[in-house]
Backbone as a ProteinNet text record, in pm:
[ID]
protein_1_A
[PRIMARY]
XXXXXXXXXXXXXXXXXXXXXXXXXXXXXXXXXXXXXXXXXXXXXXXXXXXXXXXXXXXXXXXXXXXXXXXXXXXXXXXXXXXXXXXXXXXXXXXXXXXXXXXXXXXXXXXXXXXXXXXXXXXXXXXXXXXXXXXXXXXXXXXXXXXXXXXXXXXXXXXXXXXXXXXXXX
[TERTIARY]
5214.4	5126	5082	5089.3	5053.2	4924.9	4850	4725.8	4721.6	4642.6	4630.8	4486.4	4452.5	4316.5	4323.3	4230.7	4222.6	4145.4	4147.8	4071.4	3923.2	3874.7	3734.1	3698.9	3785	3761	3765	3860.6	3870.8	3747.9	3701.8	3581.7	3460.9	3452.5	3341.4	3345.8	3464.1	3479.4	3444.4	3484.1	3453.1	3301.8	3234	3088	3021.8	3074.3	3018.7	3038.6	3157.4	3183.5	3089.1	3061.3	2972.7	2830.5	2796	2663.8	2665.8	2780.2	2789.5	2821.3	2855.8	2889.4	3041.1	3105.3	3249.5	3328.2	3276.9	3354.5	3263.5	3294.1	3213.2	3248.7	3146.4	3166.3	3138.2	3230.6	3210.6	3209.7	3141.5	3139.8	3163.3	3270.4	3306.4	3317.6	3372.1	3393	3269.9	3156.3	3032.7	3001.3	2976.8	2943.4	2807.7	2802.5	2674.5	2627.3	2704.3	2659.9	2776.9	2749.3	2851.4	2851.1	2970.7	2985.9	2970.2	2917.5	2897.6	2798.1	2707.5	2607.9	2503.3	2438.4	2333.6	2213.9	2156.3	2040	1919	1837.1	1714	1598.2	1546.7	1437.5	1304.2	1207.5	1071.7	989.5	924.3	839.9	696.2	622.1	484.4	400.1	324.4	233.1	103.4	42.4	-88.6	-192.1	-308.4	-416.8	-548.8	-642.7	-779.2	-870.5	-982	-1073.2	-1218	-1302.6	-1448	-1501.2	-1617.7	-1678.1	-1818.4	-1871	-2005.8	-2114.7	-2077.8	-2173.7	-2098.9	-2168.6	-2109.1	-2044.8	-1919.7	-1849	-1721.1	-1713.2	-1592.2	-1556.2	-1653.5	-1625	-1608.9	-1606.4	-1594.2	-1452.9	-1403.6	-1269.4	-1270.3	-1167.8	-1154	-1059.1	-1085.8	-995.9	-980.3	-880	-856.3	-868.1	-945.3	-967.3	-909.7	-821.9	-767.4	-789.5	-852.5	-880.7	-950.1	-1040.9	-1117.5	-1047.4	-919.9	-843.3	-822.2	-819.8	-795	-646.3	-612.6	-471.8	-426.2	-519.5	-483.8	-595.9	-555.9	-648.2	-563.2	-613.5	-533.7	-542.1	-444	-449.3	-531.8	-609.2	-685.7	-598.2	-473.7	-384.9	-342.3	-361.7	-328.6	-436.8	-553.5	-666.8	-671.8	-667.1	-671.6	-734.3	-743.2	-794.9	-706.2	-578	-486.5	-504.2	-582	-605.9	-742.3	-821.1	-952.1	-931	-1011.6	-998.6	-1044.5	-991.1	-1027.5	-1119.2	-1232.8	-1330.2	-1271.5	-1265.7	-1214.9	-1326.5	-1450.9	-1564.7	-1591.4	-1711.7	-1754.6	-1734.6	-1746.1	-1733.5	-1591.2	-1493.8	-1353	-1306.1	-1219	-1161.4	-1011.6	-935.5	-791.3	-766.1	-695.1	-664.7	-559.1	-595.1	-497.2	-494.5	-561.4	-567.4	-499.5	-446.3	-387	-488.9	-595.4	-700.8	-644.9	-687	-644.5	-767.9	-743.2	-852.5	-934.9	-878.2	-948	-1007.8	-1014.1	-1065.3	-1217.3	-1265.8	-1408.8	-1424.5	-1545	-1566.6	-1641.6	-1603.7	-1663.1	-1765.7	-1842.5	-1940.6	-1872.4	-1744.1	-1672.6	-1648.1	-1688.8	-1651.6	-1508.8	-1446.6	-1310.5	-1305.2	-1402	-1402.8	-1422.4	-1515	-1539.6	-1416	-1354.2	-1239.1	-1119.2	-1095.3	-982.8	-998.6	-1121.9	-1147.8	-1131.6	-1119.1	-1104.3	-971.9	-971.9	-851.2	-758.5	-816	-736.2	-799.8	-724.9	-774.7	-880.9	-993.1	-1094.4	-1035.7	-1092.2	-1046.3	-1078.2	-1015.6	-1042.9	-1191.3	-1247.4	-1389.7	-1475.4	-1441.6	-1517.1	-1503	-1382.4	-1360.4	-1439.9	-1435.2	-1510.7	-1660.6	-1707.6	-1850.5	-1891.8	-1794.4	-1826	-1833.5	-1801.9	-1803.5	-1946.8	-1963.4	-2093.7	-2114.9	-2220	-2242.1	-2243.5	-2164.2	-2159.6	-2076.8	-2023.3	-1944.5	-1799.7	-1761.2	-1627.7	-1575.7	-1449.8	-1387.1	-1433	-1475.7	-1522.1	-1428.8	-1346.5	-1252.1	-1135.6	-1016.9	-896.8	-806.7	-743.5	-648.6	-523	-410.7	-282.6	-271	-217.3	-205.6	-61.8	-40.4	95.4	170.1	132.5	197.2	229.2	328.9	357.6	251.2	248.1	151.5	165.9	288.8	311.3	277.6	295.4	268.2	118.7	43.8	-95	-183.6	-184.6	-275.1	-251.8	-133.1	-102.6	-141.6	-188.9	-218.7	-360	-454.6	-591.5	-655.1	-633.6	-692.4	-633.9	-504.3	-441.3	-494	-514.6	-567.6	-709.3	-788.5	-926.4	-924.9	-837.3	-824.8	-776.8	-680.9	-624.8	-732	-820.7	-924.6	-1029.6	-1034.5	-1128.2	-1064.8	-934.5	-863.3	-916.7	-930.1	-976.4	-891.9	-956.2	-890.5	-772.7	-766.3	-657.1	-522.8	-523	-396	-354.7	-434.6	-398	-404.2	-335.7	-331.4	-449.5	-539.8	-653.7	-612.9	-621.3	-583.3	-696	-818.5	-933.8	-1056.9	-1141	-1274.4	-1368.5	-1472.9	-1571	-1706.1
444	373.6	243.5	137.3	7.6	-40.6	-118.2	-172	-321.1	-388.2	-532.5	-573.4	-687.3	-740.6	-866.8	-882	-1007.3	-1107.2	-1234.6	-1337.1	-1302.3	-1248.6	-1211.8	-1107.5	-1007.3	-903.5	-964.2	-1052	-1115.5	-1200.9	-1275.1	-1357.2	-1268.9	-1156.3	-1064.1	-1008	-971.1	-918.6	-1025.9	-1150.9	-1261	-1283.1	-1276	-1292.4	-1179.6	-1058.4	-944.9	-964	-1011.5	-1034.5	-1137.5	-1245.3	-1349.8	-1299.1	-1192.3	-1132.4	-1016.6	-992.8	-882.1	-750.6	-753	-632.9	-627.6	-555.5	-566.7	-457.9	-337.5	-230.9	-139.1	-125.4	-36.5	107.8	190.6	331	410.5	501.8	583.2	730.6	806.3	951	1010.1	1087.1	1145.2	1037.2	923.5	815.6	732.8	760.4	686.9	597.9	470.5	377.2	413.4	428	462.5	357.8	254.3	149.2	77.9	0.4	-77.4	-45.9	-35.5	-17	-153.5	-155.8	-280.5	-374	-320.2	-406.3	-445.5	-555.2	-601.3	-507.3	-466.5	-377.7	-452	-380.7	-438.5	-367.6	-428.3	-367.7	-421.6	-334.5	-377.4	-343.9	-442.8	-422.9	-426	-317.8	-313.8	-429	-488.8	-596	-534.9	-604.6	-563.6	-593.8	-532.9	-560.5	-567.7	-634.3	-644	-584.6	-529.8	-466.9	-494	-478.9	-481	-345.2	-309.5	-179.8	-199.8	-93.8	-98.5	-88.6	-75.6	-67.8	-75.5	-43.4	-49.9	84.5	103.2	229.1	210	103.8	73.4	181.9	258.2	364	500	501.5	627.8	644.2	765.2	796.4	793	731.4	721.6	829	873.5	961.1	900	944.1	885.2	992	959.7	1047.6	977.6	1046.6	994.3	1098.3	1058.2	1147.9	1276.1	1262.4	1375.9	1462.3	1432.4	1511.5	1433.9	1506.3	1447.1	1413.2	1284.9	1245.9	1196.9	1163	1122.8	1161.7	1219.1	1244.6	1250.6	1198.3	1196.8	1329.4	1353.1	1461.8	1407.9	1493	1441.5	1370.8	1413.7	1348.8	1208.7	1174.8	1040.4	938.5	984.3	895.2	853.4	721.7	665.5	527.1	462.8	324.9	233.8	266.1	184.4	202.4	300	317.4	264.5	221.4	162.6	26.7	-6	-139.1	-247.3	-366.6	-480.4	-571.5	-607.1	-694.6	-834.9	-883.4	-1017.6	-1115.7	-1065.8	-1151.2	-1153.8	-1195.3	-1205.4	-1075.8	-962.4	-832.7	-783.6	-861	-823.7	-746	-648.4	-566.5	-554.5	-561.2	-540.2	-390.3	-351.9	-212.6	-160.2	-60.1	0.7	152.8	204.5	348.4	391.8	301.3	340.1	348.3	274.2	270.8	207.3	261.8	206.8	175.6	126.4	92.7	215.5	334.9	458.6	529.6	461.7	525.2	529.9	637.8	657.7	694.4	683.3	706.9	837.6	904.4	1033.5	1016.9	1121.6	1120.7	1128.8	1165.6	1176.9	1039.6	1020.9	898.9	917.9	810.6	820.1	916.6	907.4	994.8	1140.5	1167.2	1305.5	1365.3	1287.3	1337.6	1360.1	1266.8	1279.8	1402.4	1445.4	1561	1694.6	1691.4	1816.5	1883.8	2016.3	2093.1	2105.8	2094.9	2104	2019.2	1993.5	1915.7	1998.7	1938	2010.4	2051.5	2153.1	2197.2	2088.9	2098.9	2005.1	2008.5	2128	2143.2	2072.1	2089.7	2024.6	1872.6	1825.5	1680.8	1620.6	1685.2	1633.8	1636	1740.5	1750.6	1645.4	1593.6	1495.7	1352.4	1330.6	1194.3	1141.9	1022.7	956.4	900.2	941.9	892.2	738.3	684.1	538.7	463.4	531.1	465.2	453.6	333.3	314.8	174.9	156.9	25.5	-50.6	-174.8	-254.6	-370.2	-410.3	-519.7	-505.4	-534.5	-528.4	-644.2	-701.5	-811.2	-788.2	-814.1	-809.7	-934.7	-919.5	-1031.1	-1079	-1203.2	-1258	-1217.1	-1106.6	-1056	-908.5	-860.6	-717.9	-644.8	-514.8	-432.6	-452.7	-461.9	-478.4	-618.8	-720.2	-858.2	-892.5	-831.8	-870.6	-879.1	-780.7	-791.2	-914.2	-970.4	-1088.9	-1219.1	-1208.9	-1328.5	-1325.5	-1277.6	-1261.2	-1392.6	-1501	-1630	-1678.5	-1662.4	-1701.5	-1616.7	-1488.1	-1398.8	-1439.7	-1473.3	-1518.2	-1641.7	-1736.2	-1856.6	-1819.3	-1732.3	-1689	-1627.6	-1548.8	-1481.6	-1577.7	-1699.9	-1799.2	-1884.8	-1861.4	-1933.1	-1886.5	-1977	-1934.8	-1819.5	-1724.1	-1602.3	-1626.3	-1737	-1759.9	-1770.9	-1795.5	-1812.4	-1688.9	-1584	-1463.9	-1341.6	-1237.7	-1115.5	-1027.6	-1013.3	-924.2	-788.1	-687.7	-553.4	-487.8	-507.9	-448.5	-533.3	-544.7	-603	-517.9	-468.9	-386.5	-454.4
1559.7	1649.3	1581.9	1652.1	1597	1661.4	1588.2	1642	1619.3	1697.5	1682.3	1702.3	1645.3	1660	1741.6	1831.6	1905.5	1821.8	1859.5	1789.4	1791.1	1904	1915.3	1809.7	1791.7	1692.1	1552	1527.6	1396.7	1368.6	1468.9	1451.4	1421.9	1491.8	1470.2	1328.3	1282.4	1145.9	1044.1	1071.2	980.9	972.1	1085.6	1087.1	1009.2	1025.7	951.5	801.9	762	620.4	562.4	638	587.4	570.3	642	628.2	529.3	464.3	370.3	439	567.5	642.2	651.7	561.1	551.1	621.6	638.2	698.9	778.1	904.9	987.3	953.3	935	904	1030.5	1064.1	1183.2	1146.6	1227.5	1211.2	1349.3	1362.6	1492.8	1600	1561.9	1657.1	1690.2	1625.8	1652.2	1532.5	1558.2	1450.2	1393.2	1258.5	1196.2	1096.6	1075.9	984.9	923.1	821.8	754.4	606.6	551.3	408.5	342.7	224.9	149.1	216.2	295.6	358.9	255.8	280.9	191.3	202.6	89.4	97.6	152.8	225.4	278.8	209.7	104.4	28.9	75.1	79	106.9	-15.3	-67.4	-184.4	-135.1	-161.7	-111.7	-165.4	-76.4	-115	-166.5	-258.3	-308.8	-201.3	-216	-122.6	-197.6	-134.3	-186.4	-80.6	-125	-30.7	-68.4	30.9	12.8	56.5	2.8	33.1	88.2	144.2	201.6	95	-29.7	-140.4	-272.3	-379.7	-512.9	-547.1	-504.4	-525	-606.5	-683.8	-759	-859.6	-906.2	-1003.4	-935.3	-802.9	-730.8	-675	-682.6	-632.8	-480.3	-424.6	-279.3	-228.1	-106.8	-33.3	104.8	178.3	309.8	417.7	519.1	634	756.9	828.4	954.2	1062.3	1169.8	1282.2	1235.9	1142.8	1094.2	991.2	964.4	867.3	739	630.6	500.4	491.4	477.5	474	336.2	248.3	112.5	18.6	-93	-203.5	-329.1	-438.9	-561.7	-636.3	-717.7	-814	-931.3	-998	-1112.7	-1216.9	-1232.8	-1330.6	-1286.6	-1159.2	-1108	-1139.6	-1178.3	-1200.7	-1347.5	-1368.2	-1503.6	-1496.1	-1610.7	-1610.6	-1527.1	-1515.6	-1435.5	-1285.6	-1244.5	-1101.2	-1058.3	-1156	-1122	-1057	-955.4	-895.6	-992.9	-975	-1059.5	-977.9	-1036	-969.7	-956.2	-833.4	-805	-771.9	-766.4	-733.1	-583.8	-547.2	-406.6	-328.8	-398	-331.4	-312.8	-356.2	-343	-465.3	-441.6	-547.4	-526.7	-635.6	-628.7	-617.8	-516.2	-486.9	-584.8	-663.1	-753.9	-738.4	-634.4	-614	-484.3	-407.6	-280.4	-168	-182.4	-81.2	46.2	160.3	288.9	374	492	582.8	621.6	606.1	641.5	520.6	408.6	286.5	284	226.4	202.8	55.8	5.8	-136.7	-158.6	-266.7	-300.1	-411.2	-434	-542.6	-679	-683.1	-809.9	-871.1	-995.4	-1066.8	-1116.8	-1159.4	-1212	-1330	-1422.4	-1540	-1501	-1408.7	-1364.9	-1297.9	-1210.7	-1135.6	-1227.7	-1319.3	-1412.8	-1502.1	-1527.2	-1614.2	-1541.3	-1408.1	-1333.2	-1369.3	-1371.7	-1404.2	-1283.8	-1161.4	-1039.5	-930.5	-827.2	-713.9	-641.7	-610	-531.3	-396.1	-335.9	-203.7	-100	15.2	124.3	158.8	164	195.2	90	-38.6	-146.4	-140.5	-112.8	-104.5	11.1	126.3	241.1	212.9	143.2	109.9	7	-69.4	-173.7	-122.1	4.7	60.3	61.1	8	9	149.7	219.3	355.7	361.1	450.6	470.5	367.9	266.4	161.2	207.2	247.8	304.5	278.6	305.9	299.7	422.9	403.5	517.4	551	454.3	480	383.1	432.9	350.5	384.3	283	305.2	223.2	287.1	217.4	130.9	10.7	-83.7	-93.5	-138.2	-146.4	-274.4	-332.3	-454	-433.1	-506.1	-501.5	-581.4	-565.6	-638.5	-789.2	-836.7	-980.4	-1030.6	-948.2	-989.3	-989	-900.5	-875.6	-1000	-1090.4	-1206	-1293.4	-1290.2	-1370.3	-1298.5	-1174.8	-1094.1	-1036.9	-1114.1	-1062.5	-1019.2	-1094.7	-1055.3	-922.6	-904.1	-777.2	-662.5	-688.4	-584.2	-547.3	-646.9	-618.1	-528.8	-558.9	-474.5	-334.7	-328.6	-201.4	-111.9	-170.5	-91.7	-37.1	-89.7	-37.1	72.2	99.7	205.2	340.9	437.7	569.9	624.2	689.8	736.9	828.2	896.4	990.4	919.7	789.1	719.8	640.6	643.6	569.4	659.3	619.1	697.2	663.1	757.7	739.2	793.7	710.6	751.8	828.9	783	849.5	822.6	920.4	903.4	986.9	924.2	997.2	990.5
[MASK]
++++++++++++++++++++++++++++++++++++++++++++++++++++++++++++++++++++++++++++++++++++++++++++++++++++++++++++++++++++++++++++++++++++++++++++++++++++++++++++++++++++++++++

């Protein structure tokens, strides 16, 4: 059996090659992607946040729709997970804080010393009333780059809000 390609097919293959898409892969006759395609990586951006009070030394947990959706293991808490003061109430997020994060009565040192993760009931009971994230902004640096660019981040946070991505403002 012989096969042939039309100019249209050849042009399509040429366009795919120029984009790094060199060979269509099929499974049971269904196209599922291209071999040798260019990888599409997403590198998480760092973020800065403000809080409703002075809770920088308190461990954060995340509550979504009344359910606990994030809490750290005590072994995850270290000096490298403490937020970095950026001034004017802004803190560099190094703990995975989100717009739904609240702060607990546990300090970083107390939580890191725990032998096991507190129960869901204990974690919910440890929430400081009203202690929450009030504003969050995505930064123009990756999570790994951010600590080396604190002065740039401070300048960035003074830029009018229309030019930066605000994740949350309460």
